[in-house]
XYZ file of C-alpha atoms in Angstrom:
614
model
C 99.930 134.327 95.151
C 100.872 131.872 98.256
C 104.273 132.860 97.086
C 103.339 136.521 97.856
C 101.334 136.052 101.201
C 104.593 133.747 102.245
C 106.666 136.845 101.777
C 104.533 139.344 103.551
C 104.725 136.537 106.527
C 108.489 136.045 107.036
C 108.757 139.676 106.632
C 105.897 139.726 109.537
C 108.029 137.096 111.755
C 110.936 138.818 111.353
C 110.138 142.856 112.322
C 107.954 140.983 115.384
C 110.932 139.145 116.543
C 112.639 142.659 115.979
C 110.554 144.775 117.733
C 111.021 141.917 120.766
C 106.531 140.726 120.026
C 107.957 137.456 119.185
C 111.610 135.998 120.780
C 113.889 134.380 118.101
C 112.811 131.261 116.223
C 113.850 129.410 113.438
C 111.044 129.949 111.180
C 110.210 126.677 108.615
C 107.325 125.505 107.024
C 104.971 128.213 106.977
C 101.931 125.495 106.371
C 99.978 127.059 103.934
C 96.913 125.952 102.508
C 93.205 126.916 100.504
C 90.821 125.962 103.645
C 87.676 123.794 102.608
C 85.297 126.534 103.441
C 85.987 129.917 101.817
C 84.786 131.757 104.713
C 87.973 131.021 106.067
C 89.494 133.000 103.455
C 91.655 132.179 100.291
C 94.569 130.625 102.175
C 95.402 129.898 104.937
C 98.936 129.941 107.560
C 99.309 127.313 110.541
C 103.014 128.807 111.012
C 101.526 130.004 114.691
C 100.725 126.075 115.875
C 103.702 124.940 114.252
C 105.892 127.761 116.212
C 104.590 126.986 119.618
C 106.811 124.684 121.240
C 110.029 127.144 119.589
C 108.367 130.365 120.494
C 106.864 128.939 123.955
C 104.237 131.168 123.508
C 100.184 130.308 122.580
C 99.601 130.127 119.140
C 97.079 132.990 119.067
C 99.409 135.059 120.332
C 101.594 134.543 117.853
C 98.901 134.783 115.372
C 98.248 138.067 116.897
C 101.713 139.061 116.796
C 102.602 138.083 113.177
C 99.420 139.907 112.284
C 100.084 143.043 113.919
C 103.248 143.347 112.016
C 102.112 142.137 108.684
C 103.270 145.177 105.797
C 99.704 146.274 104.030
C 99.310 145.318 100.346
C 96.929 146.172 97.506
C 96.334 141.820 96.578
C 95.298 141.246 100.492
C 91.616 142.805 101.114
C 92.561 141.539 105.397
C 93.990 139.033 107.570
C 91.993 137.383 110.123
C 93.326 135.519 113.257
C 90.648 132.234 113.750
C 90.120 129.563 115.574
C 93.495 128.172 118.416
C 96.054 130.357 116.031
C 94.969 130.694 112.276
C 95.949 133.176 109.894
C 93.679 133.599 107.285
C 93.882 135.449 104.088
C 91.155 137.411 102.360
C 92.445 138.389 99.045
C 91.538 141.665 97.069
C 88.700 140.413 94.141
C 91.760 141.697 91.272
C 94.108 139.535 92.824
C 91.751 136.357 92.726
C 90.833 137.050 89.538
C 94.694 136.715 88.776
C 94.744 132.837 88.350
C 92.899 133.529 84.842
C 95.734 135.602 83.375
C 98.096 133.112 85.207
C 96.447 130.098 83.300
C 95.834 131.820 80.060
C 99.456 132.715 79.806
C 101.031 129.172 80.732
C 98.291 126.744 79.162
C 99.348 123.393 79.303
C 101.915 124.266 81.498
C 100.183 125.203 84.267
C 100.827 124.003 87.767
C 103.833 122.300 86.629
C 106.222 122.126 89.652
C 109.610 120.879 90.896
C 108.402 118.319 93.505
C 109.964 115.313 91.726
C 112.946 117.288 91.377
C 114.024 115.303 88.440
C 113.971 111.907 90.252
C 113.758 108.856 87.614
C 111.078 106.806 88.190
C 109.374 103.668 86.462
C 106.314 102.567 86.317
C 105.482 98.942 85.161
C 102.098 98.539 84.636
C 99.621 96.026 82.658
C 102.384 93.487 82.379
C 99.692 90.728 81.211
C 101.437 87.228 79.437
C 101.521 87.722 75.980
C 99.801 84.353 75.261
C 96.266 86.480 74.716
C 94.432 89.702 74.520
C 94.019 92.094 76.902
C 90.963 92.153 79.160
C 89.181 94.997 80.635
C 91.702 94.261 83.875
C 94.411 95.394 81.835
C 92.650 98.171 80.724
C 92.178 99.477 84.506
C 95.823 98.856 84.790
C 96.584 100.909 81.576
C 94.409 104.001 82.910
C 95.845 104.048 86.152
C 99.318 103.264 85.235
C 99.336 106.348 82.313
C 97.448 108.580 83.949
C 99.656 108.256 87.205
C 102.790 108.895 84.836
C 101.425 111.949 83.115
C 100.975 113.447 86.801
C 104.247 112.848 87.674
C 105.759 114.427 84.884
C 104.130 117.249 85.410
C 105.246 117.830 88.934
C 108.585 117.617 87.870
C 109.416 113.691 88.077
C 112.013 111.910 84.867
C 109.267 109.311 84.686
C 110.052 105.891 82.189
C 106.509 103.580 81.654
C 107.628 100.389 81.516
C 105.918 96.737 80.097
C 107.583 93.591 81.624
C 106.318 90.899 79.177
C 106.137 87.634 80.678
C 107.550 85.846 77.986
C 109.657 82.736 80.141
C 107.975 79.837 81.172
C 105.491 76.716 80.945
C 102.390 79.449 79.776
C 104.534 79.863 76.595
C 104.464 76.475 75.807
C 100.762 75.770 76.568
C 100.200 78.725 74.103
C 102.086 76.881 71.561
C 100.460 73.855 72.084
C 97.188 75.308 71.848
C 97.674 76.598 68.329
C 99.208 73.902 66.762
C 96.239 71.973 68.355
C 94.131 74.298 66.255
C 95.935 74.021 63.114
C 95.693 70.514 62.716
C 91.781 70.741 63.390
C 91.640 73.504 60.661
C 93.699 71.168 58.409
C 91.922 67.953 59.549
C 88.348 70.082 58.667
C 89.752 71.624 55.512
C 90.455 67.801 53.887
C 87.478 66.062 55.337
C 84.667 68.639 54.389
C 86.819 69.689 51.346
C 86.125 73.159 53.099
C 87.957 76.197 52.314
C 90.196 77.600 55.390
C 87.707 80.276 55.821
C 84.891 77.588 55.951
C 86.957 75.891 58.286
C 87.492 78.260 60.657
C 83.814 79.025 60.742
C 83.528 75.563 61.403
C 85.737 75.299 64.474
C 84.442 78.957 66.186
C 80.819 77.303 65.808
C 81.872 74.637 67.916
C 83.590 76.584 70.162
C 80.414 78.604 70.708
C 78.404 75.435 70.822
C 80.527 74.975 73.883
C 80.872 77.548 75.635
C 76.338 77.944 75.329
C 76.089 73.993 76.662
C 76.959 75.159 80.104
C 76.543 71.525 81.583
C 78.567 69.579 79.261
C 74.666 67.944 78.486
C 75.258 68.123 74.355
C 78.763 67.151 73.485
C 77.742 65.767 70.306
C 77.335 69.975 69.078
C 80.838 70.558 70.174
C 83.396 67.594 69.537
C 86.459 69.529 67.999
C 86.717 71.605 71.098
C 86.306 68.795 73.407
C 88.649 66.900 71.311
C 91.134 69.896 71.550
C 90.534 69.845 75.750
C 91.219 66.608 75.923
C 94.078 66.243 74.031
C 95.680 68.979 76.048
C 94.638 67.670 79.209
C 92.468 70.884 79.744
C 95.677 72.788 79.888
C 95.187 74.942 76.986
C 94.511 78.264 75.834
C 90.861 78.302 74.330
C 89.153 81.252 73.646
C 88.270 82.111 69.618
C 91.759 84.218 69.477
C 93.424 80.544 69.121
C 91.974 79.512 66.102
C 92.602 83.120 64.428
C 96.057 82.409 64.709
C 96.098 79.047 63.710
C 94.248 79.946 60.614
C 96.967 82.423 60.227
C 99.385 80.001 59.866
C 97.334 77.876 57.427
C 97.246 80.927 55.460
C 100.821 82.300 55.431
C 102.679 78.401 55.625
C 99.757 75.695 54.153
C 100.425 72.499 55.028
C 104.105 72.964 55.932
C 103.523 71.556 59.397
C 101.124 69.005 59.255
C 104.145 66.454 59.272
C 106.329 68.080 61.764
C 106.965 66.795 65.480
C 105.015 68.290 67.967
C 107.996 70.008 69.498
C 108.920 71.495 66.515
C 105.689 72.492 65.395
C 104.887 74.230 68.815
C 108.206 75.685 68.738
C 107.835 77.473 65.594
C 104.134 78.272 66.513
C 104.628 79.507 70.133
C 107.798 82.271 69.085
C 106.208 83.759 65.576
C 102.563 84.098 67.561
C 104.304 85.144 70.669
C 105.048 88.118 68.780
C 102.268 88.710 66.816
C 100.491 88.523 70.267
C 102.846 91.343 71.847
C 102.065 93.684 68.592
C 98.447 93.404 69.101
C 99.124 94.336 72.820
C 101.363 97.041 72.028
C 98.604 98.301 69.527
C 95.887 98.259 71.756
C 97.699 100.279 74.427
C 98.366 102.586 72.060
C 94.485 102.502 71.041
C 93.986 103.389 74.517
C 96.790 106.016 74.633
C 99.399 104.784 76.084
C 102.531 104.079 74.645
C 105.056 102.316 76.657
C 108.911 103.693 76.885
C 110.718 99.855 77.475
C 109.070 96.503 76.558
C 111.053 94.890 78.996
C 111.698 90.696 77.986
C 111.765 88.109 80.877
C 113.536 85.915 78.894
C 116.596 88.219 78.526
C 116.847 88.105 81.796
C 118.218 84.492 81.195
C 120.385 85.012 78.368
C 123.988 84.296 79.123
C 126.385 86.999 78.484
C 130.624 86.490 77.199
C 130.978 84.557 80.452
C 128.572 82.186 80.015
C 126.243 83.904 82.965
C 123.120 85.567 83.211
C 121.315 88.298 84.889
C 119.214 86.143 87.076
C 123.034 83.945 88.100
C 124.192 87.471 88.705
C 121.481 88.911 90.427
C 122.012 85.526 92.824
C 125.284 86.028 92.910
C 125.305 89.069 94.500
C 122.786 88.047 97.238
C 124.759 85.162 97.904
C 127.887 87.375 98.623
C 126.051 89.796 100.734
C 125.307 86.309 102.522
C 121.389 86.250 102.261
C 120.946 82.617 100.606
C 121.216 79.143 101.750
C 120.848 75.081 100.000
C 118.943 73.038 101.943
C 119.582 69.661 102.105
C 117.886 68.422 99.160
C 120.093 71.341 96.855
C 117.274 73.623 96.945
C 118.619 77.480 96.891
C 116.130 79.662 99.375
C 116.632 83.710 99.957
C 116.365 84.207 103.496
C 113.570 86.730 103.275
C 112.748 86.499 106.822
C 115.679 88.570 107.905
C 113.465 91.377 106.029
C 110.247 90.694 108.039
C 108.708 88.171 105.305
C 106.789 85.598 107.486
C 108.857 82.565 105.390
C 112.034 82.511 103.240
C 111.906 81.685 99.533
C 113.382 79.472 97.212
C 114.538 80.855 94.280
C 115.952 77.121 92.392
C 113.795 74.303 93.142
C 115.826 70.943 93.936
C 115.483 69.872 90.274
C 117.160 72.785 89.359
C 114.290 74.883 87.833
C 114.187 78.474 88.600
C 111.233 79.911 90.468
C 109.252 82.730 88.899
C 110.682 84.722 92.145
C 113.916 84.132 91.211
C 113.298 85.786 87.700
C 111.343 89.154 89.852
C 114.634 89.134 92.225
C 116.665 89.849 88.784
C 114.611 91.922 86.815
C 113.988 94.200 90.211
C 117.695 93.838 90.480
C 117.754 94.894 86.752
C 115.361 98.291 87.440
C 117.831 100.027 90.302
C 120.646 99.642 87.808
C 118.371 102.043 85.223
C 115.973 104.136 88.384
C 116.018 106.010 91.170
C 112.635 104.848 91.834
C 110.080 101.949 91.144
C 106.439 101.670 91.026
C 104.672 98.407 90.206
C 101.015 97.948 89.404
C 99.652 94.627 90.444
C 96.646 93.171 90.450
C 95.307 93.099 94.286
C 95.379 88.764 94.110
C 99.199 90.011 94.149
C 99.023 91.316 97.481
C 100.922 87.923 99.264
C 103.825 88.244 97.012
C 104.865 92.293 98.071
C 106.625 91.191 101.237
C 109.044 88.859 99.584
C 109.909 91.528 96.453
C 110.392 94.239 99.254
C 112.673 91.636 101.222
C 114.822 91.497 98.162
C 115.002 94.777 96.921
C 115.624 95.711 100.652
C 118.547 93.044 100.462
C 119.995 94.366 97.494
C 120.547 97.554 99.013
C 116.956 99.350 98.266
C 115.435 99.579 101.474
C 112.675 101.909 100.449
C 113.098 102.647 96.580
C 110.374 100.102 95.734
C 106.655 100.351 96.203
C 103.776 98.229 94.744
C 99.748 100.144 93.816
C 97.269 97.157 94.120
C 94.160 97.581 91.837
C 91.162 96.000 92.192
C 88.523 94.169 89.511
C 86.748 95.554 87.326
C 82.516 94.021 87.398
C 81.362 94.583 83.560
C 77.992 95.326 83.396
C 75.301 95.681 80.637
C 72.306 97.380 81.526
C 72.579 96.135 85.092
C 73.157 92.560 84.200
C 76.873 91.235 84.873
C 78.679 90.073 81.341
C 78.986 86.216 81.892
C 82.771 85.168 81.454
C 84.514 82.017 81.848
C 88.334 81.297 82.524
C 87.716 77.713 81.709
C 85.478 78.188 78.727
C 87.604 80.737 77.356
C 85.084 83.791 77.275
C 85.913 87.237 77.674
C 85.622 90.768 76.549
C 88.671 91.772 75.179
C 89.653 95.590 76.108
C 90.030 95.441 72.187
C 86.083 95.211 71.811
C 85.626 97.773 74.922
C 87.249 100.433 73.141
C 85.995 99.929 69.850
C 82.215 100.002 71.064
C 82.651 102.868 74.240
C 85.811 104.826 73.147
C 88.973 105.232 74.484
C 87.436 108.867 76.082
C 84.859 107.410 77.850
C 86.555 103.919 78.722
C 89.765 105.329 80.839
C 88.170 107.996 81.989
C 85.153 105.532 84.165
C 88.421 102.601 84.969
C 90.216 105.776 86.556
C 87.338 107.425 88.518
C 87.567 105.414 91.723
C 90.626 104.579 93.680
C 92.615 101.655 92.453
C 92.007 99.977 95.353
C 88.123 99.788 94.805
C 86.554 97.557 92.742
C 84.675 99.670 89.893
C 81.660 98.879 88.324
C 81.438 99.227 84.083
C 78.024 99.293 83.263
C 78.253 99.587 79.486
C 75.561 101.401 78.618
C 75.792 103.901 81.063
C 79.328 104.895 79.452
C 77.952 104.925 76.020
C 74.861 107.859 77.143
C 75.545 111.225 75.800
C 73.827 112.611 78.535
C 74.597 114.692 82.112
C 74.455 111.450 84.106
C 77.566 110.188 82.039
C 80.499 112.233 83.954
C 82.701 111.863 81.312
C 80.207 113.416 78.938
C 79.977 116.263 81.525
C 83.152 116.779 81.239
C 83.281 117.452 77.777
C 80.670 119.313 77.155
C 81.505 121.829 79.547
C 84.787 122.031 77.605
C 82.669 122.434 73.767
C 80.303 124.628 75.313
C 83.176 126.927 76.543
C 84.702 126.529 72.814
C 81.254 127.851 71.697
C 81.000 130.996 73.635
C 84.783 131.506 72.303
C 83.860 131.159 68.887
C 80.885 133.581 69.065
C 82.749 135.949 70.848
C 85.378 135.763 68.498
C 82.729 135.610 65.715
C 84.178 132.257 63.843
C 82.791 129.270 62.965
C 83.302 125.636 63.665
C 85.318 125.452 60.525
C 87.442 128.391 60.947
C 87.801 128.030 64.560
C 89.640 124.605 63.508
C 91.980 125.932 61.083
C 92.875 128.754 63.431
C 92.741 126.803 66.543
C 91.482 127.452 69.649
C 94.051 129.223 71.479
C 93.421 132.048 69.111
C 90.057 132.100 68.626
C 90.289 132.912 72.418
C 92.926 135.357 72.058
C 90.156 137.531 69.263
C 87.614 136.953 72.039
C 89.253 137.912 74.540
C 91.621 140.525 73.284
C 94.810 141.912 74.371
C 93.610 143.553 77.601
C 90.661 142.917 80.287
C 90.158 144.151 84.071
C 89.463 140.610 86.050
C 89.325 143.509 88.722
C 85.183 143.645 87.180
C 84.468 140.172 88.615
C 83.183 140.588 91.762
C 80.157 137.964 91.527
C 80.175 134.725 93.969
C 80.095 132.518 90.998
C 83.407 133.852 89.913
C 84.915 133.774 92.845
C 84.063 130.578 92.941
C 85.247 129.716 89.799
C 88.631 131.162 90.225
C 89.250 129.582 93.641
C 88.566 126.557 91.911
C 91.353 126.671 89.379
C 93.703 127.499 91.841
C 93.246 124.344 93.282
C 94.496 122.254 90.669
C 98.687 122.972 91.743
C 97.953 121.620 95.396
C 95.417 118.488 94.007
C 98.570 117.654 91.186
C 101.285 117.207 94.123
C 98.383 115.301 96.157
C 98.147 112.991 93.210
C 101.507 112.421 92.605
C 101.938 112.246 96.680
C 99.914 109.878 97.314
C 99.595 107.824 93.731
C 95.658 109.032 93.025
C 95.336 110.352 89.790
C 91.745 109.232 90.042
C 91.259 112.212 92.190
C 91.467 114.267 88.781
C 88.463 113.349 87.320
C 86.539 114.243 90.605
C 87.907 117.503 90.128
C 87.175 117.785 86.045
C 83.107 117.508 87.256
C 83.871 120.069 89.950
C 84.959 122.476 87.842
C 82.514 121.985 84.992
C 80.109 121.895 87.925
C 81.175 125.412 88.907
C 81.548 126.527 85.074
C 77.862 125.926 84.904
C 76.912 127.887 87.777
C 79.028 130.577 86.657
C 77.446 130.466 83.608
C 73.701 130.174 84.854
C 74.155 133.462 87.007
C 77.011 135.476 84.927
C 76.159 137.253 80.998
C 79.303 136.439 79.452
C 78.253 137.987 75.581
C 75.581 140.495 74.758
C 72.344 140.013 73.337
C 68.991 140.769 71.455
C 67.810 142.478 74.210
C 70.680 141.904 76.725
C 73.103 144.721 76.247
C 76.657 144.187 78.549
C 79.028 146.316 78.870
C 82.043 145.039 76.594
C 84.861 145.515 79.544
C 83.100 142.995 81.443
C 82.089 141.064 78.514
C 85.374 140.459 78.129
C 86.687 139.991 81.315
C 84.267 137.416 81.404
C 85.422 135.527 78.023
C 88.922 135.623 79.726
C 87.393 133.443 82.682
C 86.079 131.153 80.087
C 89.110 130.883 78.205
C 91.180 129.714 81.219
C 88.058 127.423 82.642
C 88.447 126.210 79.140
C 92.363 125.419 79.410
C 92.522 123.689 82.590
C 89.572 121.766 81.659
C 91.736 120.389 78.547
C 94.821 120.113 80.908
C 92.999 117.882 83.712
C 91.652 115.630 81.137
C 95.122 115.309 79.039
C 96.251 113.972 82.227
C 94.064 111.423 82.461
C 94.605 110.464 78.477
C 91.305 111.753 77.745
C 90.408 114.142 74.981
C 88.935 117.640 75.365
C 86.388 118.170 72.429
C 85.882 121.976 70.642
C 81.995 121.232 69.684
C 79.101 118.193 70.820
């Protein structure tokens, strides 16, 4: 329809500046839009402001003008000049009622558009070292970061999700060390209690928990193997219960095999097989949570020497040294001169000893993304926030001045009941997003980490996530979506079971049936539901705009909020003792049916499923 009414309008422009009402002006950007209160009409034109200063006329009168010359039509009920220069658009109730025919005939693919245009973009999101689970910090990360891709596929962008796994560096080795820690405890237990390794393990997660309850370090007699395993480590360890899994892993799969190895070589062997039994668990819980990465991107290959003995990060350096941004200082040090790029210090990307920095590896792997992009979008964490001035400087110096943006995210507070969840870094506690989705659901869990802005902190109370109840939004949701399926299955006259075999698109098409006036729906409440659907093109490009996919699930409890209303006020089947006449009965089923599908479509892009019964 804005299509239409932009038609009508040039059409308007053009016999005014004919018939010498208006003098000749390029005509652009007509600036339509739905105006917040709909007794401003159904859209709305600024092209009068925005033709001012070309026409060098008032905007009312060029309102006035373009009005006066506007061709009638049967889908506009009137036009109305408002306000310093308005045009507003009144549309005939048929013509309103359209965007239920329009949605029942493109489904999924509704408000699909070509605003990306094709552009490739990436998103890297989540990102976390694979040295442990993933906490419900990732999981905000994971929401955010899939939702935001679905949107932009939809409005027409080539998007690639992306997983940079940290897998270069001292963590590695502490991760290593921690296990093989762990497995000569288990092994140690295992000979002096003459315990099986199951025993064992049970033995060593006891003391762990005796820990990580004695608060004050006042009973260390209850937890000696982990303070044994802290102190050989010099604290620097990886401790939560995870640890010894893994370590009894190896006990199981290699025995004994090495109890008489160096450390080195034990660590070694430990830290590269569980590095990668780490990043399957990871991969599996994303996928859990529904979103399945397109490139598992490796650090370390970043450092892999090619045929001539170099690698990306010396080439990546490389070129930044011949575009003449780098510098030694007189200790050897090799610094980026990020200041020339409005960083408030330059950065050293090999330390004097000849260690890379962990910028140098982000200058090569950004490097790395423009070879494969048009476009990148990183997720970080908002403690992140000092470290986007010197990426920007070097993707600016590289010769990508303004193809790189970073979404910060804030924390995520888990709640039960109220009460905070009590975690420790140093005692190794955590919920694991693992546990999260297993106890809440994958539903329920992304759609709460994606309802607020990413950067707002959001509160997971998880309790209030689990009620099946109206105050749960998700749950709202939902049920607006089953109850919808319900009215299509009576009106269809199927039941659950058949309604799943035949699925629901065609239980809606029986309902429905081939034909229905939407010209019959003339009540406020579906007007209001139809204006409300026709929002969801403009919101898309607005989330994709302005990276907000959280903005969907505001919109999800609008429309079920309006469904219900509609609903309340409007007899959709007949009957004992409620006849209705069947043309508007099914005119009626029709506004269901594509309240139903855009329902299903808003939640499928936030990952979130769209349930037939409750």
């Amino acid at each position: 329809m804005p299509e239409k009414i932009e038609e009508l309008v040039r059409a308007a422009i053009a016999a005014a500046q004919e018939a010498g009402d208006l003098p000749a002006f390029e005509v652009g950007d007509l600036g339509f839009e739905r105006p917040a209160d709909p007794a401003n009409g159904d859209w709305s034109s600024t092209v009068a402001m925005r033709s001012a200063k070309l026409a060098r006329r008032a905007p009312r009168q060029i309102a006035d003008a373009i009005v006066a010359h506007l061709a009638a039509d049967p889908s506009v009920d009137r036009v109305e000049v408002a306000g310093p220069g308005f045009i507003n658009f009144y549309l005939a109730t048929a013509s309103a009622n359209e965007i239920f025919r329009t949605v029942r005939e493109q489904g999924m693919d509704y408000a699909r558009s070509t605003m990306g245009g094709g552009t490739k973009v990436q998103v890297e999101f989540v990102s976390a070292n694979p040295v442990g689970p993933l906490h419900i910090g990732h999981g905000r990360w994971v929401a955010i970061g899939d939702s935001l891709c679905r949107v932009l596929e939809h409005v027409g962008y080539d998007v690639e999700r992306e997983y940079y796994v940290n897998d270069h560096g001292s963590q590695m080795d502490v991760f290593g060390h921690s296990i093989s820690m762990r497995y000569q405890q288990l092994l140690a237990v295992m000979v002096e209690r003459g315990a099986s390794l199951d025993e064992a393990r049970e033995v060593l997660l006891a003391d762990r928990e005796a820990f990580v309850a004695d608060e004050g370090d006042e009973r260390p007699e209850t937890h000696p193997l982990t303070d044994a395993f802290n102190e050989a480590l010099g604290g620097n360890a990886y401790g939560g219960d995870y640890i010894v899994d893994i370590a009894a892993r190896f006990v199981r799969e290699d025995g004994e095999k090495w109890a008489a190895a160096s450390e080195d070589e034990r660590m070694a062997e430990f830290r590269e097989r569980a590095y990668l039994w780490m990043l399957d668990s990871i991969r599996n819980t994303c996928h859990e949570a529904r979103c399945d990465f397109d490139v598992w991107f490796s650090e370390r290959s970043l450092y892999e020497k090619d045929e001539t003995g170099t690698s990306a990060v010396d080439r990546a350096l490389a070129t930044l040294d011949e575009l003449g941004h780098l510098y030694r200082d007189e200790a050897g040090a090799l610094w980026f001169r990020s200041t020339t790029f409005g960083d408030d210090k330059d950065r050293v990307l090999i330390k004097t000893n000849g260690e890379y920095t962990y910028f140098a590896s982000d200058v090569a792997y950004h490097w790395n993304k423009f070879q494969r992009v048009d476009h990148v979008i990183d997720i970080w964490g908002a403690d992140h926030h000092g470290y986007i001035q010197r990426v920007q400087s070097a993707c600016e110096a590289l010769g990508y001045p303004t193809q790189f943006e970073v979404l910060l995210g804030q924390l995520v507070n888990l709640l039960r009941d109220g009460s905070p969840v009590r975690m420790s870094k140093r005692k190794g506690t955590m919920v694991t997003f693992d546990e999260l989705l297993a106890e809440v659901g994958a539903d329920a869990t992304r759609y709460t980490l994606i309802s607020k802005s990413s950067n707002q902190m959001i509160d997971f109370d998880i309790e209030r996530v689990k009620r099946q109840d109206n105050t749960n939004p998700v749950y709202y949701v939902q049920y607006a979506h089953a109850r919808i399926c319900s009215i299509l299955r009576r009106g269809a006259g199927v039941t659950v079971e058949e309604a799943a075999e035949l699925g629901m698109d065609e239980v809606a098409r029986r309902a429905v049936g081939e034909s229905y006036d939407l010209g019959l729906l003339d009540a406020p409440a579906e007007a209001a539901l139809a204006r409300k659907l026709g929002e969801l093109p403009g919101l898309l490009e607005s989330c994709a705009r302005d990276r907000a996919p959280f903005r969907l699930t505001h919109y999800a409890e609008e429309l079920a909020g309006e469904f219900h209303s509609f609903y309340t006020v409007c007899q959709v089947l007949p009957g004992k003792g409620r006849p209705l006449d069947e043309a508007l009965s099914h005119a009626r089923l029709a506004a269901c049916d594509a309240t139903r599908r855009v329902l299903a479509l808003t939640l499928d892009l936030i990952g979130v499923s769209a349930p037939q019964s409750m």
